[in-house]
Short mmCIF file of C-alpha atoms in Angstrom, two decimals:
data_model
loop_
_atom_site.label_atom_id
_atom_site.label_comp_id
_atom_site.label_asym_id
_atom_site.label_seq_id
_atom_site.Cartn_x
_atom_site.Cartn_y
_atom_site.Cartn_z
CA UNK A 281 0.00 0.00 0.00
CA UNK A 282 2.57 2.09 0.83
CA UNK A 283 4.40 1.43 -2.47
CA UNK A 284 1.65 2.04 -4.53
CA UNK A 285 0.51 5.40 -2.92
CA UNK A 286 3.44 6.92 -3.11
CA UNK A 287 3.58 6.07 -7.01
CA UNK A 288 -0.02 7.29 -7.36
CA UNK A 289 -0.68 6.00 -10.67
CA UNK A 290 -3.45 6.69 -12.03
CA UNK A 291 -5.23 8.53 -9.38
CA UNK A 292 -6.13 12.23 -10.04
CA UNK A 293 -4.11 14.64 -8.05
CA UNK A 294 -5.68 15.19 -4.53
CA UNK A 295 -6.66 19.06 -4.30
CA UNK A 296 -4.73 21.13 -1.84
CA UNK A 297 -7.25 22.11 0.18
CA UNK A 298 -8.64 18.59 0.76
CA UNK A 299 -5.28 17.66 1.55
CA UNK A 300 -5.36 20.09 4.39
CA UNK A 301 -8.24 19.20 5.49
CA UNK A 302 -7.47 16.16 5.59
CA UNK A 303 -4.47 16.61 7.58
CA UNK A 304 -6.87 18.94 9.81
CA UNK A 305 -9.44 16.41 10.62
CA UNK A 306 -6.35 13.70 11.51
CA UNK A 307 -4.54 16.52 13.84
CA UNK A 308 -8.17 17.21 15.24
CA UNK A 309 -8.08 13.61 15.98
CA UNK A 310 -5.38 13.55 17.34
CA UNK A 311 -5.94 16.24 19.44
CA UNK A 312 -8.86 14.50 21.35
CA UNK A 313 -7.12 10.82 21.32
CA UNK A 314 -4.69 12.71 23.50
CA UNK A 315 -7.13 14.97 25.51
CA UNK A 316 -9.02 12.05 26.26
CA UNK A 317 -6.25 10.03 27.24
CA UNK A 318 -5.00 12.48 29.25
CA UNK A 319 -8.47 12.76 31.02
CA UNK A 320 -8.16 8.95 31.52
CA UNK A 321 -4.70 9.80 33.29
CA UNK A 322 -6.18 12.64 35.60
CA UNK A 323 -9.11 10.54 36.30
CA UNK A 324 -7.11 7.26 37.70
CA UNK A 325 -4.47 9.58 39.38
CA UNK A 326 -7.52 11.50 41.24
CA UNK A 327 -9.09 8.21 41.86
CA UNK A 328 -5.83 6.83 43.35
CA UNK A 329 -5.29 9.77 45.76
CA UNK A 330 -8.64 9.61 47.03
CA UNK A 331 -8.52 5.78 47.36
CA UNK A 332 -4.96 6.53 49.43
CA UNK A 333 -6.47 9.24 51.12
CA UNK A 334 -9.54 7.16 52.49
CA UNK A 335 -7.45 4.22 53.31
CA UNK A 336 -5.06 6.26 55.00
CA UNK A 337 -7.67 7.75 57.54
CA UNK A 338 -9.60 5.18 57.57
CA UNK A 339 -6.69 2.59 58.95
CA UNK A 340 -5.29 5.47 61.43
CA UNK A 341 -8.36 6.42 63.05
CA UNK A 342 -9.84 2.82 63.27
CA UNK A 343 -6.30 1.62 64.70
CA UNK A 344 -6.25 4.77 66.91
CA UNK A 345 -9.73 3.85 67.92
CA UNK A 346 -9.49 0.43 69.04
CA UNK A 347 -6.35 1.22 70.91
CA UNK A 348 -7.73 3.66 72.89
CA UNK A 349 -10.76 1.66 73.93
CA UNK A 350 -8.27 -1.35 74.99
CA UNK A 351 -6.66 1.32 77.41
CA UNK A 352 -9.82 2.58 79.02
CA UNK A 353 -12.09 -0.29 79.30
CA UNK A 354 -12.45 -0.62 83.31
CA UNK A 355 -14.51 2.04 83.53
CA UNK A 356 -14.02 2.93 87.79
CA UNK A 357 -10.71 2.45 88.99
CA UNK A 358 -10.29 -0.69 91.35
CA UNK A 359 -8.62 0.42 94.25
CA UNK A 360 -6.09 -1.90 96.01
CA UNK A 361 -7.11 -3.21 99.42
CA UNK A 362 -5.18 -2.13 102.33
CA UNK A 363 -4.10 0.99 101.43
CA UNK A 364 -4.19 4.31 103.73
CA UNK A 365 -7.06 6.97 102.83
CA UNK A 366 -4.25 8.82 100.48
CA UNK A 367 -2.87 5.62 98.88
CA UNK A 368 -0.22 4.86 100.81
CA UNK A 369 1.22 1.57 102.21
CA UNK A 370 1.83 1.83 106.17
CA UNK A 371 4.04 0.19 108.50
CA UNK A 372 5.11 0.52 111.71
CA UNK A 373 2.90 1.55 115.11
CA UNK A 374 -0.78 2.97 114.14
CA UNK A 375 -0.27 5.44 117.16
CA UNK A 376 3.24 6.72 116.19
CA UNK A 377 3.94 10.61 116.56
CA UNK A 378 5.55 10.89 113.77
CA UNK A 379 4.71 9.63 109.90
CA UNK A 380 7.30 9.58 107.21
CA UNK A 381 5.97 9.28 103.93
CA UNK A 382 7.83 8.26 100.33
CA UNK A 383 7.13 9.27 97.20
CA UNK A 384 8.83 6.89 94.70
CA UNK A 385 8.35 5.58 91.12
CA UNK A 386 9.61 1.42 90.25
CA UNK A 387 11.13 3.24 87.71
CA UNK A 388 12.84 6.11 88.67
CA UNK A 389 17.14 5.49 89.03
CA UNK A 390 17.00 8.48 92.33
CA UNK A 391 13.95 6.33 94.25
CA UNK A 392 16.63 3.29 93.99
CA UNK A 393 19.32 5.65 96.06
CA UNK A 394 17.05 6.78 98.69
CA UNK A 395 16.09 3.14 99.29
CA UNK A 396 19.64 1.95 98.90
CA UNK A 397 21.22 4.90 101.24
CA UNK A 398 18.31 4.94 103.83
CA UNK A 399 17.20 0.98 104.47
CA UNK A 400 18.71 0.73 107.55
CA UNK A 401 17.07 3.60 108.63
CA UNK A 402 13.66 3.24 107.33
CA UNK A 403 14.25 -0.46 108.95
CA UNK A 404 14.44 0.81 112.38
CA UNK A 405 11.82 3.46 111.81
CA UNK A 406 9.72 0.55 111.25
CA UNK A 407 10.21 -1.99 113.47
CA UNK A 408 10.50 1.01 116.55
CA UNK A 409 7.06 2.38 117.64
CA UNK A 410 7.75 6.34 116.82
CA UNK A 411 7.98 6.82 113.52
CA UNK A 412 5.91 4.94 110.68
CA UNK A 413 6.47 5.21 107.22
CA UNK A 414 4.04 5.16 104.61
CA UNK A 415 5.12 4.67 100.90
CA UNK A 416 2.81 6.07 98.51
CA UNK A 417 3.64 4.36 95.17
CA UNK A 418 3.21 6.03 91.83
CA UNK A 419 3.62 5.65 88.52
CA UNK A 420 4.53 8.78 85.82
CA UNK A 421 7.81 7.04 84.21
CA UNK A 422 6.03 5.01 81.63
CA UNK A 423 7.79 7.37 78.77
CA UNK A 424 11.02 6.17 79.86
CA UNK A 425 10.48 2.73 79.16
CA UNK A 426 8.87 0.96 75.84
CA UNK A 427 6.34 -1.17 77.61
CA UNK A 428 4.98 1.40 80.04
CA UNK A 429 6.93 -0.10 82.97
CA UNK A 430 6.44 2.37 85.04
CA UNK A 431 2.86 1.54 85.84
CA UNK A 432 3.23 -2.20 85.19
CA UNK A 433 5.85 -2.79 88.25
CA UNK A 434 2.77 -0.33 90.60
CA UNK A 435 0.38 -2.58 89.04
CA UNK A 436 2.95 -5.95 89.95
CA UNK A 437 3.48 -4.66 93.50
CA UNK A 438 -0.46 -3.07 94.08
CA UNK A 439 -1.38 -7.85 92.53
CA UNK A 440 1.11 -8.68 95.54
CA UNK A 441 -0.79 -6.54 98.03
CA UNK A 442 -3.60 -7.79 97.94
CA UNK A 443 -2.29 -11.56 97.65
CA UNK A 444 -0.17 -11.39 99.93
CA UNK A 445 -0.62 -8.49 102.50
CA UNK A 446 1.77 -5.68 103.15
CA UNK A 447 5.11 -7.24 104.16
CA UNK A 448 5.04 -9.75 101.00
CA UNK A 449 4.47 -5.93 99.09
CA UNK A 450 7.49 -4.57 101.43
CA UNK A 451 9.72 -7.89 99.82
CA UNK A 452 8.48 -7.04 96.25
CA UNK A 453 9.08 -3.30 96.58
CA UNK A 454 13.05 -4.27 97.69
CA UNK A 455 13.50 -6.58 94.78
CA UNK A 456 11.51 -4.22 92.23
CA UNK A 457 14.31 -1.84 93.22
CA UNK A 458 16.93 -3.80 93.76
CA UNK A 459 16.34 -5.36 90.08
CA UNK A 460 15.43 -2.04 88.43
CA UNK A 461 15.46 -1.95 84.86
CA UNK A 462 17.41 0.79 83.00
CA UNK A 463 15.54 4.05 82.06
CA UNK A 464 15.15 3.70 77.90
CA UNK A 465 14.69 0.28 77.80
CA UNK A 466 11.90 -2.65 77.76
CA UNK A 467 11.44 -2.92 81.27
CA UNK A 468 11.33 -6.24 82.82
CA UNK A 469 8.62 -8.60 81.32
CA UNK A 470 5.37 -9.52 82.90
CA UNK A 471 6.52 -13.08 83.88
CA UNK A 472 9.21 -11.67 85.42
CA UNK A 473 7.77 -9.75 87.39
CA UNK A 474 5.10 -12.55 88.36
CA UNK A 475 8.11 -14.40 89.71
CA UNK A 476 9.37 -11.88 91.72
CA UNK A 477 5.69 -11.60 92.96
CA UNK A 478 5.77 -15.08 93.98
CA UNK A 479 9.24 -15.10 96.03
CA UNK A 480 7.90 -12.47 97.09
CA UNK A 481 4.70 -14.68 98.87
CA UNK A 482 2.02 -14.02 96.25
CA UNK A 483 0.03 -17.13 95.31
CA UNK A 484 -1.09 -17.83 91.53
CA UNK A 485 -3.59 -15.39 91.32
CA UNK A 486 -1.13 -12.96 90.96
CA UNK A 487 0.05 -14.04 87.66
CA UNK A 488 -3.89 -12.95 86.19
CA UNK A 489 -3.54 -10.03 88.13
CA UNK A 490 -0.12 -9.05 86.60
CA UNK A 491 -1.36 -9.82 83.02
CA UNK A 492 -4.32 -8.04 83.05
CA UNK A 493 -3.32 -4.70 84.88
CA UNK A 494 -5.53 -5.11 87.03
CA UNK A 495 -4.60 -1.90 88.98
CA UNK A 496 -3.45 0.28 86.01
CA UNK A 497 -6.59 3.01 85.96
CA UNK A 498 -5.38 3.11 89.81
CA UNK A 499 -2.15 4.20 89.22
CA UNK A 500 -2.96 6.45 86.69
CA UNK A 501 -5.57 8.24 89.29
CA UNK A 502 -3.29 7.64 92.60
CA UNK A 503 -0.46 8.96 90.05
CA UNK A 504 -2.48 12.47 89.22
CA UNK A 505 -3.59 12.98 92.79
CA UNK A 506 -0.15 12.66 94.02
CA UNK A 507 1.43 15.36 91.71
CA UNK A 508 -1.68 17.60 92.45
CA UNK A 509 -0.33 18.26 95.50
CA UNK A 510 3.02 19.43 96.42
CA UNK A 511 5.18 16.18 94.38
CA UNK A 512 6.84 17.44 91.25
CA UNK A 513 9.25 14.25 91.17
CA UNK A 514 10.13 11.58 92.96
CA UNK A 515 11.38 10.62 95.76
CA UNK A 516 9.85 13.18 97.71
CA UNK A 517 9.80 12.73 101.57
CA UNK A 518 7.25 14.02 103.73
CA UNK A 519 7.63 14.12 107.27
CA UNK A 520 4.21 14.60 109.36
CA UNK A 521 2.89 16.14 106.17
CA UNK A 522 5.56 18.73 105.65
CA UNK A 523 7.68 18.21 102.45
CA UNK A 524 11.16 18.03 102.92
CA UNK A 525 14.04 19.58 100.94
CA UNK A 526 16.42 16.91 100.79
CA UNK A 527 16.37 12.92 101.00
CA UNK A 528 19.64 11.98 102.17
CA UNK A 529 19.69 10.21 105.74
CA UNK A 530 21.20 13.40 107.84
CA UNK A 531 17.80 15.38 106.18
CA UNK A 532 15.25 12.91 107.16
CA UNK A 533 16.85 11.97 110.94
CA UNK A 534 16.96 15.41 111.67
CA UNK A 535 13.53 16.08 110.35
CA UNK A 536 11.99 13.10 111.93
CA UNK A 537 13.63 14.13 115.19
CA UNK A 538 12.21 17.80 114.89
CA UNK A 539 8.51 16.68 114.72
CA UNK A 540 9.18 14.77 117.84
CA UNK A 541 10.20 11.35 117.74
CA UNK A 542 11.97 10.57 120.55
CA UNK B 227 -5.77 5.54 5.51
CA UNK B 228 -8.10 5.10 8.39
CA UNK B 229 -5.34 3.78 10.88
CA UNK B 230 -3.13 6.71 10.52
CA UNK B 231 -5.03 8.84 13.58
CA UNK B 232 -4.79 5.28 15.26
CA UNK B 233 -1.15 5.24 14.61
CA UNK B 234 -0.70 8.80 15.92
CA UNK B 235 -2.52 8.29 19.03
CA UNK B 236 -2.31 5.00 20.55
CA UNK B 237 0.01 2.20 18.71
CA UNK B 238 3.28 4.63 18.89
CA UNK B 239 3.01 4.43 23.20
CA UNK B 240 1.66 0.50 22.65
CA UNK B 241 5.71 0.07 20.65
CA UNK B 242 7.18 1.08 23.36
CA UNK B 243 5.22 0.96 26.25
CA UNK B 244 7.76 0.71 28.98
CA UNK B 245 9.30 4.49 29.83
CA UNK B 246 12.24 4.28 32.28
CA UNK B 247 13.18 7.94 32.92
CA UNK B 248 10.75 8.88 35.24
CA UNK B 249 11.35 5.18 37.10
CA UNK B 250 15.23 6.58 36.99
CA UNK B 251 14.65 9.71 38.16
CA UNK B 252 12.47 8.09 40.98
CA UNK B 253 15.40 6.38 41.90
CA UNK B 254 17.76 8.82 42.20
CA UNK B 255 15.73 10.61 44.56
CA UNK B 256 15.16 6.79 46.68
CA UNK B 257 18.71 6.01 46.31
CA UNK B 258 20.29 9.11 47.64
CA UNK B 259 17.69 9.37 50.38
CA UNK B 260 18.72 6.00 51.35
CA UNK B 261 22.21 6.82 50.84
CA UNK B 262 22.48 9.57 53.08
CA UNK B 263 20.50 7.78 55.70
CA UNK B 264 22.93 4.30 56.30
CA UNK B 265 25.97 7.22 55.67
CA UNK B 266 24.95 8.51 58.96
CA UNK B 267 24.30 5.07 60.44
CA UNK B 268 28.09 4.66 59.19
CA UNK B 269 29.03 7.99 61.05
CA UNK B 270 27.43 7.38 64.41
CA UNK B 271 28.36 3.84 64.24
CA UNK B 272 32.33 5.17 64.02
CA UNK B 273 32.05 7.40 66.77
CA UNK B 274 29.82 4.70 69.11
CA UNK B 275 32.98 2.81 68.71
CA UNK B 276 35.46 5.74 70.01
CA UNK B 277 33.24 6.93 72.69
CA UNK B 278 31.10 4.03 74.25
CA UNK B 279 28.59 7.15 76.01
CA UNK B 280 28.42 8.70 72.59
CA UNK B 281 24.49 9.76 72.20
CA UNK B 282 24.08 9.52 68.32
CA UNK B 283 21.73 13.02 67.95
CA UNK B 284 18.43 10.56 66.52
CA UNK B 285 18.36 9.23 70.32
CA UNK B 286 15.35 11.26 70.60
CA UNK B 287 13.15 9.02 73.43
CA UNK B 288 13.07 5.61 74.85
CA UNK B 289 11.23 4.04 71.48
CA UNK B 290 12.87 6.45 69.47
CA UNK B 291 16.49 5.68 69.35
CA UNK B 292 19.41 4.67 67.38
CA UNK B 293 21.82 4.00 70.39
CA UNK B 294 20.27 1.38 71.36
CA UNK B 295 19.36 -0.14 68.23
CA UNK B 296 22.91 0.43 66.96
CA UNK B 297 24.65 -1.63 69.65
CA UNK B 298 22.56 -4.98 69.13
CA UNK B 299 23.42 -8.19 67.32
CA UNK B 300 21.10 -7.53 64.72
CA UNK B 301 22.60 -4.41 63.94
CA UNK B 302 25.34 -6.56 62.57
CA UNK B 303 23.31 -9.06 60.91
CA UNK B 304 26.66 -10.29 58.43
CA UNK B 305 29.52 -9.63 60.99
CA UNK B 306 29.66 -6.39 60.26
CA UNK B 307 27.67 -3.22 60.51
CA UNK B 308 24.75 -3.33 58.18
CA UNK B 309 25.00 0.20 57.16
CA UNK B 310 27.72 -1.20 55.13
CA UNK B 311 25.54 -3.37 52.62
CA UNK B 312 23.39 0.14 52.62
CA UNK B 313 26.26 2.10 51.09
CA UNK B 314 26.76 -0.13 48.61
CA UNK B 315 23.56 -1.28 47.94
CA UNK B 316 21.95 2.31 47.39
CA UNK B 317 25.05 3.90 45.23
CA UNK B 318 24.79 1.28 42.73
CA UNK B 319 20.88 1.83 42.90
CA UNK B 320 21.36 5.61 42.11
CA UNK B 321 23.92 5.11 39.92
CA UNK B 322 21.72 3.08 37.69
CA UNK B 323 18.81 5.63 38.52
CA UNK B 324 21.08 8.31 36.77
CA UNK B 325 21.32 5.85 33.90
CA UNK B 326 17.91 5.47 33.06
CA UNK B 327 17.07 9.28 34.18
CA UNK B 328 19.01 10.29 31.00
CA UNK B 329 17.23 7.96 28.63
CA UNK B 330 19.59 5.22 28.26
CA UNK B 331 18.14 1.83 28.12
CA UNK B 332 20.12 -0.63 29.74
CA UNK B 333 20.39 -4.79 29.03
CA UNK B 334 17.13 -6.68 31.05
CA UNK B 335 19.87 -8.62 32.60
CA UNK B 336 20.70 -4.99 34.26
CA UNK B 337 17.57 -4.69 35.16
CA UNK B 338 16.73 -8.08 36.26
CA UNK B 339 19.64 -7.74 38.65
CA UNK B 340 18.36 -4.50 40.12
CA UNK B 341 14.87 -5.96 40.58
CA UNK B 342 16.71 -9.21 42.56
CA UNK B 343 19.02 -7.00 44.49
CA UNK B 344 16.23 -4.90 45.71
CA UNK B 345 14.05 -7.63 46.84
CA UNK B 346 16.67 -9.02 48.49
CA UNK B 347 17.18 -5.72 50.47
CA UNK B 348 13.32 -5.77 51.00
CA UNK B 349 13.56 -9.36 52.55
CA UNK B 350 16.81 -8.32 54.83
CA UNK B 351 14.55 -4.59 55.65
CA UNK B 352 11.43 -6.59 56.80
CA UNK B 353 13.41 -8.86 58.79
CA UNK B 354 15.39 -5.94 60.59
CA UNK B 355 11.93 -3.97 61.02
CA UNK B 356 10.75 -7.41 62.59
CA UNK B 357 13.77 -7.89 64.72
CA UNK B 358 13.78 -3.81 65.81
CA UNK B 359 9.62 -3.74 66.77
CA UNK B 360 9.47 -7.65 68.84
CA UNK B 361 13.03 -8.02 70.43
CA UNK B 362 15.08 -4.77 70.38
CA UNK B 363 12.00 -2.62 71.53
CA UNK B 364 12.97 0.39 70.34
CA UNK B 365 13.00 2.36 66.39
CA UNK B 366 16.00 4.06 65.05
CA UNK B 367 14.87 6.80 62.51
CA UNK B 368 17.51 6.47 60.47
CA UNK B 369 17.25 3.13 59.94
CA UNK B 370 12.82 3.26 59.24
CA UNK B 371 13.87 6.15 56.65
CA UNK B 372 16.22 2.77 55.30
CA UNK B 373 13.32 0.75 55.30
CA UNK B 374 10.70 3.47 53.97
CA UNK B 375 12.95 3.75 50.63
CA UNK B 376 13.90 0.33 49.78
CA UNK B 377 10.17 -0.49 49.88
CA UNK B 378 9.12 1.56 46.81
CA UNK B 379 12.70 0.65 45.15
CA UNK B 380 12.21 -2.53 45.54
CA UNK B 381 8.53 -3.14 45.12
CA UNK B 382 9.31 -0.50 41.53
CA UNK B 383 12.28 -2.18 40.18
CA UNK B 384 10.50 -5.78 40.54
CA UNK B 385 7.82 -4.48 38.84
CA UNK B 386 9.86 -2.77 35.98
CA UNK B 387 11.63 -5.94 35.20
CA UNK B 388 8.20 -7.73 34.45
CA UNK B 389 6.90 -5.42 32.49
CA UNK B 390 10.20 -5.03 29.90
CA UNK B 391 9.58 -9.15 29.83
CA UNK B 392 6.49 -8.42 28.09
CA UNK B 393 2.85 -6.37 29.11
CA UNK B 394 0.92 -8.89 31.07
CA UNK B 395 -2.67 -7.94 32.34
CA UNK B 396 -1.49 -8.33 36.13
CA UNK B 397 1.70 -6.56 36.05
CA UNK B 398 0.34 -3.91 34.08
CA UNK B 399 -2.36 -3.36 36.75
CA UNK B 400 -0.32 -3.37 39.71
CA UNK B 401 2.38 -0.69 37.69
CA UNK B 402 -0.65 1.74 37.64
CA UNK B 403 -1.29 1.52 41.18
CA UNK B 404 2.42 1.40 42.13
CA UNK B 405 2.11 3.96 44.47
CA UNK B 406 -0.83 2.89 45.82
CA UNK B 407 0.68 -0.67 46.86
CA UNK B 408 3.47 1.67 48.79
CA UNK B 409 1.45 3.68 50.51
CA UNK B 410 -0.66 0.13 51.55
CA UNK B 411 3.04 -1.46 52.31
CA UNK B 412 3.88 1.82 54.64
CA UNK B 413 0.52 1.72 56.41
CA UNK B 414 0.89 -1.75 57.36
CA UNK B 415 4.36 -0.97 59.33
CA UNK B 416 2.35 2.23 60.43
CA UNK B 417 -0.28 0.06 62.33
CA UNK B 418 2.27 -2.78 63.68
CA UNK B 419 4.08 0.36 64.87
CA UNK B 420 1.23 1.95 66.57
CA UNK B 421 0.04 -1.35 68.43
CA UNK B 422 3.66 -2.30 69.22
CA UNK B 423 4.28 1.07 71.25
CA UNK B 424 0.79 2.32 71.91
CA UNK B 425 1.66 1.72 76.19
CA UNK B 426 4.51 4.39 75.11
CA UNK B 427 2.56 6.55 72.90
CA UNK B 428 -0.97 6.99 75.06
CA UNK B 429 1.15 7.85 77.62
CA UNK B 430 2.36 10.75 76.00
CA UNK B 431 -0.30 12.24 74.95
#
């Protein structure tokens, strides 16, 4: 075909202006084959960004969603049994004239001092009858760990409470601390910390009580009540209610011997 | 007569229906991103090993956090520092990106190669992001922006290398929604992500 038009025989010469218009209609033609494929292009790019666009909020909010409800199913707070009216854990003589109270986080490196530097202190406080000391337990160091440790070592010690009563709590507080977990890491894992529960004296409930966080909501709320008072960190010391400035032994005896301890 | 405005339109793209440049260009941009990013994996790596306490500056929180990432087993997967394979692995991909960003067509066997290499990074990324979310605990940025460009480049240059085989209906369908498949791919890690460290995040907020 191509041959033989090129040759053109015996054809009559094609007039000019049909020639351009020929040409004309094919450009034309062209013209829209490209519009329209180009229309085709903007349509499945516009379609693909609002397909992405959907998906994308879709997936976030629904994960976001169901995340969120996981944390805040329990609905009231279950409070751990035994505790003091503020949320504290109390040892020593009910009728003692003096009360020492601890602030302290599982997680926080300076609450491990203070109970390193002061035990033998705090021991004698209370196994005397003058001076009892009250820790009251919170839990605002979950950021420094990946697993929200913070609040799952409260929880841990809050499951051995209420197993086990307050000195199998006082044994799980010393090895909480004395096998603290480094700030910026995992945290120790749940059955971890359901052994230490049970050398500790906790039965097997404890383990469900571990897993599930039983007492989680309750450290949140103990954990905002404490710092809406006069706690900024931890460990703060109180001595018959009055905050003190320092938490190394020499501060505390001489505190604890100014409110009358004899 | 009649299939000339055919000929204009349609059956000139249908001769040579697979365009590299823009694929090229695309990774250029990929490879250099990646580049830079195991570079500095390279850097803090180095100076880790001269100063133990050395905080590489993307230790930004607990989940956040190269240091700790950097220091594991897994960080040297082969013996050696991964960010190694990264260097080498993303200059050849932008070298052949440049290639193909100026029009030249290179043998399938090329291309073939780049499409095998890349998976194989994909495979080696997945694993890592596995490894870094279940038993390391913690994300280093650096290394997610690693894992956020070999996706595309590899899930691209796969994809590239079946279609210069020959159009088939499948492969020809998953090309147009190529950037649809990454976005899917990224919101997948997004969510693991999300569920993984939500005890970190909610508290947070």
């Amino acid at each position: 075909m191509s041959k033989q038009s090129k040759k053109k025989p015996n054809l009559p010469p094609v007039p000019a202006e049909q020639r351009a218009a020929s040409a004309d209609r094919r450009a034309a033609a062209a013209q829209l084959m490209q519009q329209q494929r180009r229309r085709d292009r903007r349509r499945t790019v516009l379609i693909q960004v609002a397909v992405g666009l959907v998906a994308v909020v879709a997936v976030v909010a629904t994960t976001l969603v169901v995340l969120s409800q996981r944390d805040g199913d329990g609905a009231v707070a279950t409070t751990p049994p035994g505790l003091t009216e503020d949320g504290a854990v109390r040892f020593g003589a009910a009728d003692a004239p003096v009360t020492l109270q601890a602030v302290e986080d599982f997680q926080c490196p300076a609450c491990r001092q203070f109970e390193q530097a002061n035990v033998d202190l705090l021991t004698s406080y209370r196994e005397g009858d003058q001076v009892a000391v009250e820790y009251r337990p919170i839990a605002f160091l979950d950021r420094m760990s990946t697993t929200g440790y913070s609040t799952r070592a409260l929880n841990a010690s809050m499951c051995v409470l209420e197993d086990a009563g307050k000195d199998a709590w006082l044994a799980m507080h010393q090895s909480l601390y004395e096998q603290q977990p480094p700030e910026g890491g995992a945290g120790l894992p749940d059955d971890q910390l359901v052994g230490m529960a049970e050398d500790a004296g906790a039965g097997g409930a404890v383990e469900g009580c571990i897993d599930d966080g039983r007492y989680d909501d309750w450290a949140a709320q103990q954990t905002a009540d404490v710092f809406s008072g006069e706690v900024s960190g931890t460990p703060t010391v109180f001595v018959n209610g009055t905050k003190l400035g320092g938490t190394d032994t020499a501060s505390i005896q001489k505190a604890v011997a100014e409110a009358g301890a004899k | 007569m009649s299939d000339r405005p055919d000929e204009v339109g349609g059956v000139v793209d249908a001769n040579e229906p697979v365009r590299v440049r823009g694929f090229g260009a695309g990774l250029v941009v990929l490879g250099v991103i990646g580049l830079l990013a195991a570079f500095t994996l390279t850097v803090d790596k180095f100076r880790l090993l001269e100063d133990p306490t050395y905080t590489p500056s993307c230790n930004l929180n607990p989940v956040l956090s190269c240091g700790s990432v950097m220091v594991t087993e897994q960080a040297s997967a082969f013996g050696f520092p991964n960010p190694l394979l990264g260097l080498i692995g993303f200059s050849v991909v932008v070298t052949i990106g440049v290639v193909l960003a100026t029009g030249t067509r290179l043998p399938h066997g090329i291309m073939v190669g780049l499409a095998v290499g890349a998976a194989a990074g994909l495979a080696f990324v997945h694993w890592l992001a596995f490894q870094s979310l279940y038993r390391i605990d913690a994300l280093c940025p650096w290394c997610m922006v690693v894992w956020a460009v070999t996706i595309p480049i590899a899930v691209w240059s796969v994809l590239v290398a079946l279609r210069l085989r020959g159009s088939h209906r499948l492969v020809e369908g998953l090309w147009s929604v190529r950037y649809l498949i990454v976005l899917f791919w990224y919101l997948v890690i997004l969510v693991l992500i999300l569920v993984r460290f939500w005890d970190y995040w909610s508290t947070q907020l």
